[in-house]
Coordinates of C-alpha atoms and ligand atoms in Angstrom, one line a residue:
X299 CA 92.0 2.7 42.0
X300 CA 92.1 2.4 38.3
X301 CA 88.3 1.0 36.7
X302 CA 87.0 0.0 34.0
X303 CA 83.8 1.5 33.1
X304 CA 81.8 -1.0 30.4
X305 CA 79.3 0.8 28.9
X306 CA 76.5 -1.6 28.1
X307 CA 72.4 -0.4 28.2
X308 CA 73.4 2.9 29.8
X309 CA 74.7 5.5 27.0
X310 CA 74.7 8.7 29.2
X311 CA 77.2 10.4 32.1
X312 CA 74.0 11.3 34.1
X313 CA 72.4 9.7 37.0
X314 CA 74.9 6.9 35.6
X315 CA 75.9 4.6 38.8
X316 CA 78.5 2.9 37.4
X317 CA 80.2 5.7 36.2
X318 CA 79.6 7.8 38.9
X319 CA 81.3 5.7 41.1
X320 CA 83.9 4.5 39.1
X321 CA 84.8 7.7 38.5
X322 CA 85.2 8.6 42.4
X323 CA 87.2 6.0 42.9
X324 CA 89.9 7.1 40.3
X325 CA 91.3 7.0 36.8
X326 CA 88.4 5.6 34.2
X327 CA 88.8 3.4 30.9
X328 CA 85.6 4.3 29.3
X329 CA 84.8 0.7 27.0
X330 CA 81.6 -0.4 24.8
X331 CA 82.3 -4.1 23.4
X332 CA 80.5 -4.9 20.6
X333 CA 80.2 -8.7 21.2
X334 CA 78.9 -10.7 18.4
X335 CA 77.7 -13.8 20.5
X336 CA 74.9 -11.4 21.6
X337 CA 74.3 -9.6 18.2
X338 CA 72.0 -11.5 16.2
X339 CA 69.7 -9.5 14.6
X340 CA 70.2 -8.1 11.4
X341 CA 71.7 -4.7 11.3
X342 CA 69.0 -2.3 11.1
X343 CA 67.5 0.9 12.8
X344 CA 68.5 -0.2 16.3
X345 CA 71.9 0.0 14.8
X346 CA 71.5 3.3 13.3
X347 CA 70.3 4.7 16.4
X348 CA 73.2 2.7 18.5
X349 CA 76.0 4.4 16.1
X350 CA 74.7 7.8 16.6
X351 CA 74.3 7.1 20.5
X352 CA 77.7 6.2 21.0
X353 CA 79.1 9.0 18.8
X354 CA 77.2 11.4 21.1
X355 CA 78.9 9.6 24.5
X356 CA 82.1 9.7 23.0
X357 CA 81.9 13.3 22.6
X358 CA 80.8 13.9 25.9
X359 CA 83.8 12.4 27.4
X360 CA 85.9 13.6 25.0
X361 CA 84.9 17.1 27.4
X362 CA 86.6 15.4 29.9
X363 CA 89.5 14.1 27.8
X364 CA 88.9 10.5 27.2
X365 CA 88.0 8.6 24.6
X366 CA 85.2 5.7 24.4
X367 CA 87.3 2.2 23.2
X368 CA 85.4 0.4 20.8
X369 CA 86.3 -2.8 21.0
X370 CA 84.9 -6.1 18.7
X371 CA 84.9 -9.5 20.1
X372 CA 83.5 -12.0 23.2
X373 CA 83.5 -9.4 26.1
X374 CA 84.7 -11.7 28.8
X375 CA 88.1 -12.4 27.0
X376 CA 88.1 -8.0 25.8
X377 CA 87.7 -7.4 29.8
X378 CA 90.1 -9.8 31.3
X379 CA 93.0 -8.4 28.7
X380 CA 92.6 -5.1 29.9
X381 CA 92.0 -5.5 33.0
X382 CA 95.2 -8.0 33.2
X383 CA 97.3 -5.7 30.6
X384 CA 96.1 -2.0 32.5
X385 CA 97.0 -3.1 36.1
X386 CA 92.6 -2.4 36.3
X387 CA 91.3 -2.4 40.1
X388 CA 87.5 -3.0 39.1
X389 CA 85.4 -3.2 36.3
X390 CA 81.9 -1.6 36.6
X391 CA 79.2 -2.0 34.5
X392 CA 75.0 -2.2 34.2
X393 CA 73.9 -6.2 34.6
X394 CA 72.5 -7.3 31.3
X395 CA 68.6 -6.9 30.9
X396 CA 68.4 -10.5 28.7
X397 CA 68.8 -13.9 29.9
X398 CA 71.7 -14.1 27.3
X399 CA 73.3 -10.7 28.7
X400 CA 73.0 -12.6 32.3
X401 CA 74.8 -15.9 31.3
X402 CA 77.7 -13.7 30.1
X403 CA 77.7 -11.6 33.2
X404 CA 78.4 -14.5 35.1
X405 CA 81.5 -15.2 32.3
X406 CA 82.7 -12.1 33.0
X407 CA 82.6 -12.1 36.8
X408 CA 84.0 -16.1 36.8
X409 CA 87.2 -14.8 34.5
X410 CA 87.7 -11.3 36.3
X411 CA 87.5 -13.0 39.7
X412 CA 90.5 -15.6 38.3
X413 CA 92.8 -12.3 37.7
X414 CA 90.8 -10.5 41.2
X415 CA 89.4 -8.1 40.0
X416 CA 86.2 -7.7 40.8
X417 CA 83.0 -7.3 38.4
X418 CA 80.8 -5.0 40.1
X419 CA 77.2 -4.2 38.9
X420 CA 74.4 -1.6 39.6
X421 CA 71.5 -1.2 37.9
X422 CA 70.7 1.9 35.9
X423 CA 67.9 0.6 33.5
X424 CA 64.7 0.6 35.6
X425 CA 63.1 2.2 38.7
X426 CA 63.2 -0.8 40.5
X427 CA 65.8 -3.2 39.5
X428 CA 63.9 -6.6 38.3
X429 CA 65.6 -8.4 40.4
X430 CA 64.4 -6.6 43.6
X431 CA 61.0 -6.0 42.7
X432 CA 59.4 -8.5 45.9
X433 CA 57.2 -11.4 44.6
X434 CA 53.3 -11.5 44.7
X435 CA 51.4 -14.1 47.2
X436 CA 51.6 -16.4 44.8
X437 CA 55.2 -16.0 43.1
X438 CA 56.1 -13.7 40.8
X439 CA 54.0 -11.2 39.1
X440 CA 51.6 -12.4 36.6
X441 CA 49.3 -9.4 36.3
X442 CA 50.3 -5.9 35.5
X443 CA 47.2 -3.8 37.8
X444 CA 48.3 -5.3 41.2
X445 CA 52.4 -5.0 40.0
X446 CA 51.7 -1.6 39.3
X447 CA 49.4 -0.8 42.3
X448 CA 52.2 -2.8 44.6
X449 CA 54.9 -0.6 43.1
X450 CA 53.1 2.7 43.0
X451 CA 52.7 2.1 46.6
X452 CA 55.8 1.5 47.7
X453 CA 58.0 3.6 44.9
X454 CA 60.0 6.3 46.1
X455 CA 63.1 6.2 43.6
X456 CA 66.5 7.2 45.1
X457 CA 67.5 10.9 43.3
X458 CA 68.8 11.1 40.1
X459 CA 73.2 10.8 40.2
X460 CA 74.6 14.1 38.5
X461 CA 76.9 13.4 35.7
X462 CA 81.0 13.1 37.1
X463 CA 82.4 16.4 37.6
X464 CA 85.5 15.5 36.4
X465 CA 86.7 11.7 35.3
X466 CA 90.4 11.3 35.3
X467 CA 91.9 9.0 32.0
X468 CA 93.1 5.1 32.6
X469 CA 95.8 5.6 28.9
X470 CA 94.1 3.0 27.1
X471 CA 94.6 1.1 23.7
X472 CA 93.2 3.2 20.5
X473 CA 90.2 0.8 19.6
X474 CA 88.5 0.4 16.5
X475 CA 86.6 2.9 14.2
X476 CA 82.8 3.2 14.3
X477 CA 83.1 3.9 10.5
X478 CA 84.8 0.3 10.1
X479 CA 82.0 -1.6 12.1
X480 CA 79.7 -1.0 9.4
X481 CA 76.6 0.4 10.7
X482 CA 76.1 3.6 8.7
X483 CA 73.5 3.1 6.3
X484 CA 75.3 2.4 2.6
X485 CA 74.0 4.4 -0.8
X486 CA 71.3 4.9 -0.8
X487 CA 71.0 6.1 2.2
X488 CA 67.6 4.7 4.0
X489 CA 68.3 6.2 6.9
X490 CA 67.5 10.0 5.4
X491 CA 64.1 10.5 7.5
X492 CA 64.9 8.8 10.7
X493 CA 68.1 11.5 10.8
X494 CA 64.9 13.7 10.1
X495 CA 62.6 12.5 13.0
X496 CA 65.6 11.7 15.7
X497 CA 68.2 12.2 17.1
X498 CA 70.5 10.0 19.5
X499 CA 72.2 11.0 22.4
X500 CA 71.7 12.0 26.3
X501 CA 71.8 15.5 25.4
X502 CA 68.6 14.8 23.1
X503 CA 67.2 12.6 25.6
X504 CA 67.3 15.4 28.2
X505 CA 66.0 17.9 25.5
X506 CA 63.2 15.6 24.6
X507 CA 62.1 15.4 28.1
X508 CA 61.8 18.8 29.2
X509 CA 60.0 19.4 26.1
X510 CA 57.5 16.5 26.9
X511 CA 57.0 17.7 30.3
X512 CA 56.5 21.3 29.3
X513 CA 54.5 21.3 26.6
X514 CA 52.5 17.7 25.9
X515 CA 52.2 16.1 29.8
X516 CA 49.1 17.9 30.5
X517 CA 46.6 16.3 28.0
X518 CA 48.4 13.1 27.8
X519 CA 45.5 10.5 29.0
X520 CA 43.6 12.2 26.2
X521 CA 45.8 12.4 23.4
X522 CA 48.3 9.7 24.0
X523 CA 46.1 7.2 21.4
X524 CA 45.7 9.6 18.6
X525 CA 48.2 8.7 16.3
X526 CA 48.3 12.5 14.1
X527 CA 48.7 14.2 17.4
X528 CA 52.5 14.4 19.1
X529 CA 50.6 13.2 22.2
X530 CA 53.6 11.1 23.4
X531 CA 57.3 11.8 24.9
X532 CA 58.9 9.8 22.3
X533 CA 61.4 8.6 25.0
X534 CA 61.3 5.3 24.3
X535 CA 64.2 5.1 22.0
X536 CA 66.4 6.8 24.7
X537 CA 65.2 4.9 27.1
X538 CA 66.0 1.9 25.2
X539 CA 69.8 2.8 24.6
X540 CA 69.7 4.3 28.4
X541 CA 70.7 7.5 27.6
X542 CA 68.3 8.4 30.1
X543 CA 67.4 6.8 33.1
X544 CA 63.6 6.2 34.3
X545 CA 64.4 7.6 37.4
X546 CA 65.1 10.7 35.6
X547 CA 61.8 11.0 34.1
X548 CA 60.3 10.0 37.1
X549 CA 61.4 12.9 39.2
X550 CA 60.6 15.7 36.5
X551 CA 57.2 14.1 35.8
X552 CA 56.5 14.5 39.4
X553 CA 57.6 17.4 40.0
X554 CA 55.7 18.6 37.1
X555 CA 52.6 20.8 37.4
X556 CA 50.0 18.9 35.0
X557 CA 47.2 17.4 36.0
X558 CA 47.5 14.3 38.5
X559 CA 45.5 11.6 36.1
X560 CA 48.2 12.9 33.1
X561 CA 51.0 12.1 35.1
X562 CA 49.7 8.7 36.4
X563 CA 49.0 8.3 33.6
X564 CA 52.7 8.3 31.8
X565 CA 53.9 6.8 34.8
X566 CA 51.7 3.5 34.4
X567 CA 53.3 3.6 30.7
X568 CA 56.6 3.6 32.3
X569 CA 55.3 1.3 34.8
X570 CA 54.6 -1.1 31.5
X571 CA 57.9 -1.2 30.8
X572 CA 58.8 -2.1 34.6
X573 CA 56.6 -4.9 34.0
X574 CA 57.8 -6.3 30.8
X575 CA 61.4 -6.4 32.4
X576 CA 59.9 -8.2 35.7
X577 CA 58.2 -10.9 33.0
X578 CA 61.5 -11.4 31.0
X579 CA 63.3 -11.9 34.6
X580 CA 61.0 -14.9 36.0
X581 CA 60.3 -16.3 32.4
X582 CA 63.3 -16.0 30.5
X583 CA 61.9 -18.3 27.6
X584 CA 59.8 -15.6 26.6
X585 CA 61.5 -14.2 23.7
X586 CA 61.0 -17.2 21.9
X587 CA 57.8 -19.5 23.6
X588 CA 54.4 -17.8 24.3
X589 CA 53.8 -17.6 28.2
X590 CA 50.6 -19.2 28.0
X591 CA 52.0 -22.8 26.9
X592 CA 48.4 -23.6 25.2
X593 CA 49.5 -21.3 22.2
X594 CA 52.1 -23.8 21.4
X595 CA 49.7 -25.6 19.5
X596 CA 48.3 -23.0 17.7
X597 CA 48.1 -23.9 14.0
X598 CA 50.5 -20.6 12.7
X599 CA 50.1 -20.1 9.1
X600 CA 53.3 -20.0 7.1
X601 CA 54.2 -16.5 6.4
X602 CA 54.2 -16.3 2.9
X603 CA 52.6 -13.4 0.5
X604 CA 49.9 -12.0 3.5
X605 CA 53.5 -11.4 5.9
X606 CA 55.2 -9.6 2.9
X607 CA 52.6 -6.9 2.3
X608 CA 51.9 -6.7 5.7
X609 CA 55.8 -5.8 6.3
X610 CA 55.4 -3.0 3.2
X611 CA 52.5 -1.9 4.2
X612 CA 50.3 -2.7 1.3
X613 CA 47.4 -5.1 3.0
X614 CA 45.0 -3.0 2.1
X615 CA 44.1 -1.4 5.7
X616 CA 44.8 2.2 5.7
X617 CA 45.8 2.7 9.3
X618 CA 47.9 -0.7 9.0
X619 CA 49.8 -0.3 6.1
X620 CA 50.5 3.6 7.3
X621 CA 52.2 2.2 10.7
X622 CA 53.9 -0.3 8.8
X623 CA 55.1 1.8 6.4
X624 CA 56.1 4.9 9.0
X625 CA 58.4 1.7 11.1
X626 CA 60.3 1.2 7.6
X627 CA 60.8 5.3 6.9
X628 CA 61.3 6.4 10.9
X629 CA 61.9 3.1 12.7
X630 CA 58.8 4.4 15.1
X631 CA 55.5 4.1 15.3
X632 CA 52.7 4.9 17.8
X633 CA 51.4 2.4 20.5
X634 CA 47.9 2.0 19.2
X635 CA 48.7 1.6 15.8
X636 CA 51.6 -1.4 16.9
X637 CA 48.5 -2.7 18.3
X638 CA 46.4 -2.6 15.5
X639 CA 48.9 -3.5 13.1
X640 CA 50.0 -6.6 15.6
X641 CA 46.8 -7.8 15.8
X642 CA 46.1 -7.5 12.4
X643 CA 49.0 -10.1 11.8
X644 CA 48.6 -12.8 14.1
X645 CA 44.1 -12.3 14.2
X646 CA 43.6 -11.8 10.7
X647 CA 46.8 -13.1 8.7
X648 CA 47.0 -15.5 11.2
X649 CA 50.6 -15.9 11.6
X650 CA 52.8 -15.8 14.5
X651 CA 53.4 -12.9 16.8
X652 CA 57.3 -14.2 16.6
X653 CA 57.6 -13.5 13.4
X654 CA 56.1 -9.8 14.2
X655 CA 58.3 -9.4 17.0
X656 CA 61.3 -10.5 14.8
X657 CA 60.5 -7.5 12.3
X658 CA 60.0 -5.2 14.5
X659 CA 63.0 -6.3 16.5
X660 CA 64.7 -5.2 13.2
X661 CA 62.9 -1.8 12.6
X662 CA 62.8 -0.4 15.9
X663 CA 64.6 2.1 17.0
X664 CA 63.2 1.6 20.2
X665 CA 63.5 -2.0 20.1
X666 CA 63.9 -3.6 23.8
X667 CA 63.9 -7.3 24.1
X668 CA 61.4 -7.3 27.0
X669 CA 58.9 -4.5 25.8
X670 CA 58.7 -5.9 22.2
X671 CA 58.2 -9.4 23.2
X672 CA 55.3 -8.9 26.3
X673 CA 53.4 -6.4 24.0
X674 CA 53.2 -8.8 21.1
X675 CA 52.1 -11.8 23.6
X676 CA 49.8 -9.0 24.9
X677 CA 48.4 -8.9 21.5
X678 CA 48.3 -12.4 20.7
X679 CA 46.5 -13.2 23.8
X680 CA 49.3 -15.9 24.4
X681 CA 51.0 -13.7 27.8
X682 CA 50.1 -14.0 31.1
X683 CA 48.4 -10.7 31.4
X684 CA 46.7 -10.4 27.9
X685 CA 44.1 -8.8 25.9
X686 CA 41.7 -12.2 25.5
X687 CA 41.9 -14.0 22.5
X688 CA 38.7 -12.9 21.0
X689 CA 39.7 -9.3 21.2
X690 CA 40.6 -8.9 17.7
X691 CA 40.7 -4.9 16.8
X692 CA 39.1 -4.3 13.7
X693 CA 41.6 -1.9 11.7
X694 CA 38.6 0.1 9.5
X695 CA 37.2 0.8 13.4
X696 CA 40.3 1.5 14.7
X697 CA 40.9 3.9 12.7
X698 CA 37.8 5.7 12.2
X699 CA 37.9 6.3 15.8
X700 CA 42.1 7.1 16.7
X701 CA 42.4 9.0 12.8
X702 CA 39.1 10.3 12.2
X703 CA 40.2 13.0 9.6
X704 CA 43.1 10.5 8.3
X705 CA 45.7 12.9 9.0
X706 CA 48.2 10.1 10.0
X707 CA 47.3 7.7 7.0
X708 CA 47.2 10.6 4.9
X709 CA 51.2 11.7 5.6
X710 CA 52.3 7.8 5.2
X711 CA 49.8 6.6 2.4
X712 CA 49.6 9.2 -0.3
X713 CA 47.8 6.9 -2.4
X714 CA 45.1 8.0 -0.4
X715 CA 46.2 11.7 0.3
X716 CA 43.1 13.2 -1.6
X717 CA 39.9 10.7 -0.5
X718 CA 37.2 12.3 1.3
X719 CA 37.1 11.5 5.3
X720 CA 34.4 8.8 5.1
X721 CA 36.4 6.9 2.7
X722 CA 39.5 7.0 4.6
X723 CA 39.8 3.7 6.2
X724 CA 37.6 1.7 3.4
X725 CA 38.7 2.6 0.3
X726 CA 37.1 -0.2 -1.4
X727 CA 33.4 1.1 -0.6
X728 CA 34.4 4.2 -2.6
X729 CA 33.2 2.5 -6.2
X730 CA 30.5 0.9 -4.1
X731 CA 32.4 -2.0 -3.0
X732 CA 33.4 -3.5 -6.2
X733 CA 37.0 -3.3 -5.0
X734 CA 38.5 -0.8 -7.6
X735 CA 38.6 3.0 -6.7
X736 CA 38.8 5.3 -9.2
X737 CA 42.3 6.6 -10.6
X738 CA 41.5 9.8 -9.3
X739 CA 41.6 8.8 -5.7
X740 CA 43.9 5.6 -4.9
X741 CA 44.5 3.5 -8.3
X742 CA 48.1 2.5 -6.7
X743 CA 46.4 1.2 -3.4
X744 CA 45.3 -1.9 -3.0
X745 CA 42.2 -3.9 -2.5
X746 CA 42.0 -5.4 1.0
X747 CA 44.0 -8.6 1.2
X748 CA 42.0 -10.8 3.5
X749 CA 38.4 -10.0 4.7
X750 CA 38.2 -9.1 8.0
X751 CA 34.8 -11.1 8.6
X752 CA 35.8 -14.5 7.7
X753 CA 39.3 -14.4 9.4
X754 CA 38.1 -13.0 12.4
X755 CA 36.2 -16.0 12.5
X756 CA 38.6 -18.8 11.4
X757 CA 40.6 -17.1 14.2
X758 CA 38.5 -17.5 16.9
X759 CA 37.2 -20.9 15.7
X760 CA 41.2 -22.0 15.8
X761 CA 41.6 -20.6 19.1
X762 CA 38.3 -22.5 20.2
X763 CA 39.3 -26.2 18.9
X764 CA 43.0 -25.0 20.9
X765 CA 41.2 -24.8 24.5
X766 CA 38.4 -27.6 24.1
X767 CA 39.8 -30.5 25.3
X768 CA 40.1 -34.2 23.0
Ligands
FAD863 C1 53.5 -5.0 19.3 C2 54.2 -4.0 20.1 C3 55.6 -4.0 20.2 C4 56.2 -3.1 21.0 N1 57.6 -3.1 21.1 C5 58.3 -2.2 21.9 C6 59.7 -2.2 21.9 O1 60.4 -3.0 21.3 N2 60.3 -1.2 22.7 C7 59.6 -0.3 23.5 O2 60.2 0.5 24.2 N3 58.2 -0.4 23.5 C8 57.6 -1.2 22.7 N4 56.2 -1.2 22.7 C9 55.4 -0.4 23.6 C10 55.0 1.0 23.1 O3 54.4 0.9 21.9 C11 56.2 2.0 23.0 O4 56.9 2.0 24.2 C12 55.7 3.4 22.8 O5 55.0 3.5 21.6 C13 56.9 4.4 22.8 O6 56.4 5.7 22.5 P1 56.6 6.9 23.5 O7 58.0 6.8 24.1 O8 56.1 8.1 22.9 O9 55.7 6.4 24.7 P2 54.9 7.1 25.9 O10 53.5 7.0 25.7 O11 55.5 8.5 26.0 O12 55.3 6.3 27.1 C14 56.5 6.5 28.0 C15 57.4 5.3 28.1 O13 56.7 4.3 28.7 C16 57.1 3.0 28.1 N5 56.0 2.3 27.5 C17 54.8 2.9 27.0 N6 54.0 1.9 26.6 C18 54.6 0.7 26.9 C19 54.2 -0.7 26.7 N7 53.0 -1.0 26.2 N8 55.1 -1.6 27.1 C20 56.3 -1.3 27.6 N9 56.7 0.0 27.8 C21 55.9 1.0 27.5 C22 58.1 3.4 27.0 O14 59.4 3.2 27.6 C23 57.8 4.8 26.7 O15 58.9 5.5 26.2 C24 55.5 -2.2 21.8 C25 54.1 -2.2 21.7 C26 53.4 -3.1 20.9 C27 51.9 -3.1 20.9

């Protein structure tokens, strides 16, 4: 039987269900649509990272003689053309991870059905598909320690699928041109240093992980928070474009010979993500509307002048302004510091974590729906499973502690590249607190933007007047 495979979330050959079976079945029509009823965001990193990804499939079929179709338009209509046009027996694909991508995989399956040919799914994206993750006693999951101790438990992932030996060719239509869709950065090019930090693809992905598990897994728990150190797999932009699959790093990790607490460790990381999905699945209105419904009344400050340095890093906060600044240069930055740097927004600028999520939505190059949008309610205290309100992290302490020799401000700020340690993450108290540090040290860095004493405390008094009643 001839199939369509629509490549969606799932960028790889390996341990690649729909493909895998697909291909057993007979002749393949490798397709990615992009469909710009789901593409709102401004083009951006994720798009960079995409155009590389898909450049990287294509020539991994191209091995096998076929050619990825890039087609541009709704996906439903794309689908039942070539399904109707290619005498197609099936099309397989991932099911979509968003409430959005789920409305249209009901289009899809309505329209193919009309012509009979059926729309079959299987998920690739998580260890446990969302939708078969069993409820808690009381409904759905609210709180990640019992999800993650009920999953643990019970999770024993099916093997990894080997990539197709061979795939036979469905003759399809030529496509378009990746070059014509416009992603490649224009001159200037501001894509120079993520080319330097990443780069796309399964066969990256696969490289990235062995790496990880041979040379940073044991130490993990330790180093994972330290911002200067490579502590971290880095996997998350793969895993975000599924050119790897979790199940994948699941059975290397395993099988791995570090200690036991460092690979629980990065497995309750991957178990966050597992969670995130599981939210996004019983609460699709989280994208937009905080989870705890209280926050809706939250007075948000426009976000004006404070939102604009924060996004150029220039607020004044050393370990801030150097994770905002490494998103814009590499499209990444490290889990505490998005931490820090989130909470700095919506605690101390006092403006909503939506807006956050929107810019990092459009930096990222790891940017997933479901992640970005539980760890900023996370943040803001406004999810179901949150840091409480009133734990604002102070930035100066923050980074005192996770960059004590300011080796990670130091590479993104280096307006500060030559202040001694103690001064690192207060440069202000440098000319004894008068604001101004000598032209020898910082004179292009600037004074704090907000004090961190008096919006701490507006903060919390707002959050107060938001859960006493009358
Ligand atoms: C405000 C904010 C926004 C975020 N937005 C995103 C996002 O859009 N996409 C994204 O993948 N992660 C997001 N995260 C989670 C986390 O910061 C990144 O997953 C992590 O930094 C990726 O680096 P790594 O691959 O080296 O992680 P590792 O420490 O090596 O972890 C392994 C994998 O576990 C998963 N993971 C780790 N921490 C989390 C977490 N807190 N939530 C969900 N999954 C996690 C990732 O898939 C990661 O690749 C966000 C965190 C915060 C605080």
């Amino acid at each position: 039987m001839r199939s369509i495979v629509w490549f969606r979330h799932n960028l790889r050959l390996s341990d690649n269900p729909p493909l895998y079976h697909a291909s057993r079945e007979g002749p393949v029509l490798p397709v990615y649509i992009w469909d710009p009823s789901l593409d709102t965001l401004p083009d951006g990193a994720r798009k960079w990272w995409l155009a590389g990804s898909l450049r990287a499939l294509n020539g991994q079929l191209e091995t096998h003689g076929l050619t990825l179709v890039l087609l541009r338009g709704p996906s439903e209509e794309i689908l039942f053309r070539l399904a109707r046009d290619l005498q197609i027996g099936a099309v397989h694909a991932a099911p979509g991870r968003t409430p959005e991508e789920r409305r249209l995989d009901l289009k899809v399956s309505r329209i193919l059905s009309g012509a009979g040919v059926p729309f079959l799914t299987e998920s690739t994206d998580y260890l446990i598909a969302p939708e078969f993750v069993p409820e808690g006693r009381s409904g759905p999951w609210k709180v990640f320690t019992p999800f993650w101790r009920f999953c643990r438990s019970r999770l024993s992932p099916d093997s990894p699928l080997p990539a197709p030996a061979k795939i036979a060719k469905v003759p399809g239509p030529r496509g378009e041109r990746l070059e014509d869709w416009g992603w490649d950065p224009p001159v200037p090019d501001w894509a120079q240093t993520m080319r330097r930090t990443w780069r796309p693809g399964e066969a990256a992905a696969l490289e990235r992980l062995e790496l990880f598990v041979a040379e940073t897994l044991a130490g993990y728990g330790r180093r994972r928070d330290f911002p200067a150190e490579d502590g971290t797999s880095k996997l998350s932009p793969h895993l975000a474009q599924g050119e790897i699959s979790p199940r994948q790093i699941w059975r290397k990790v395993t099988e791995s010979k570090a200690l036991e607490k460092d690979r629980e460790k990065f497995l309750e990381e991957l178990g966050w993500r597992e969670f995130a999905a599981h939210l996004l699945r019983h609460n699709p209105e989280m994208l937009e509307s905080p989870l705890r419904k209280i926050f809706l009344n939250y007075p948000w400050k426009a976000e004006g002048r404070g939102f604009e340095l924060w996004k150029r890093g220039m607020t004044g906060f050393p370990l801030v302004d150097a994770g905002m600044r490494e998103l814009r240069l590499t499209g990444g930055m490290p889990n505490r510091v998005r931490m820090v740097a989130a909470s700095f927004l919506v605690k101390n600028l006092g403006i909503s974590w939506r807006s956050g999520a929107a810019w990092f939505a459009e930096n990222l190059v790891d940017y997933d729906p479901a992640s970005n949008a539980a760890s900023w309610q996370w943040v803001a205290g406004c999810g179901t499973d949150s840091a409480p309100f009133f734990r604002i992290f102070n930035p100066v302490l923050q980074g005192e502690r996770y960059d004590p020799r300011g080796e990670y401000v130091r590479k993104f700020v280096p307006e500060l590249a030559r202040i001694p340690d103690r001064y690192l993450h207060r440069p202000w108290m440098i000319s004894g607190g008068s604001g101004n540090c000598p032209g020898d040290f910082s004179s292009s860095y600037p004074d704090p933007f907000v004090d961190l004493k008096t919006s701490r405390i507006a903060a919390l008094q707002a959050f107060r007047r938001l859960s006493t009643p009358g």
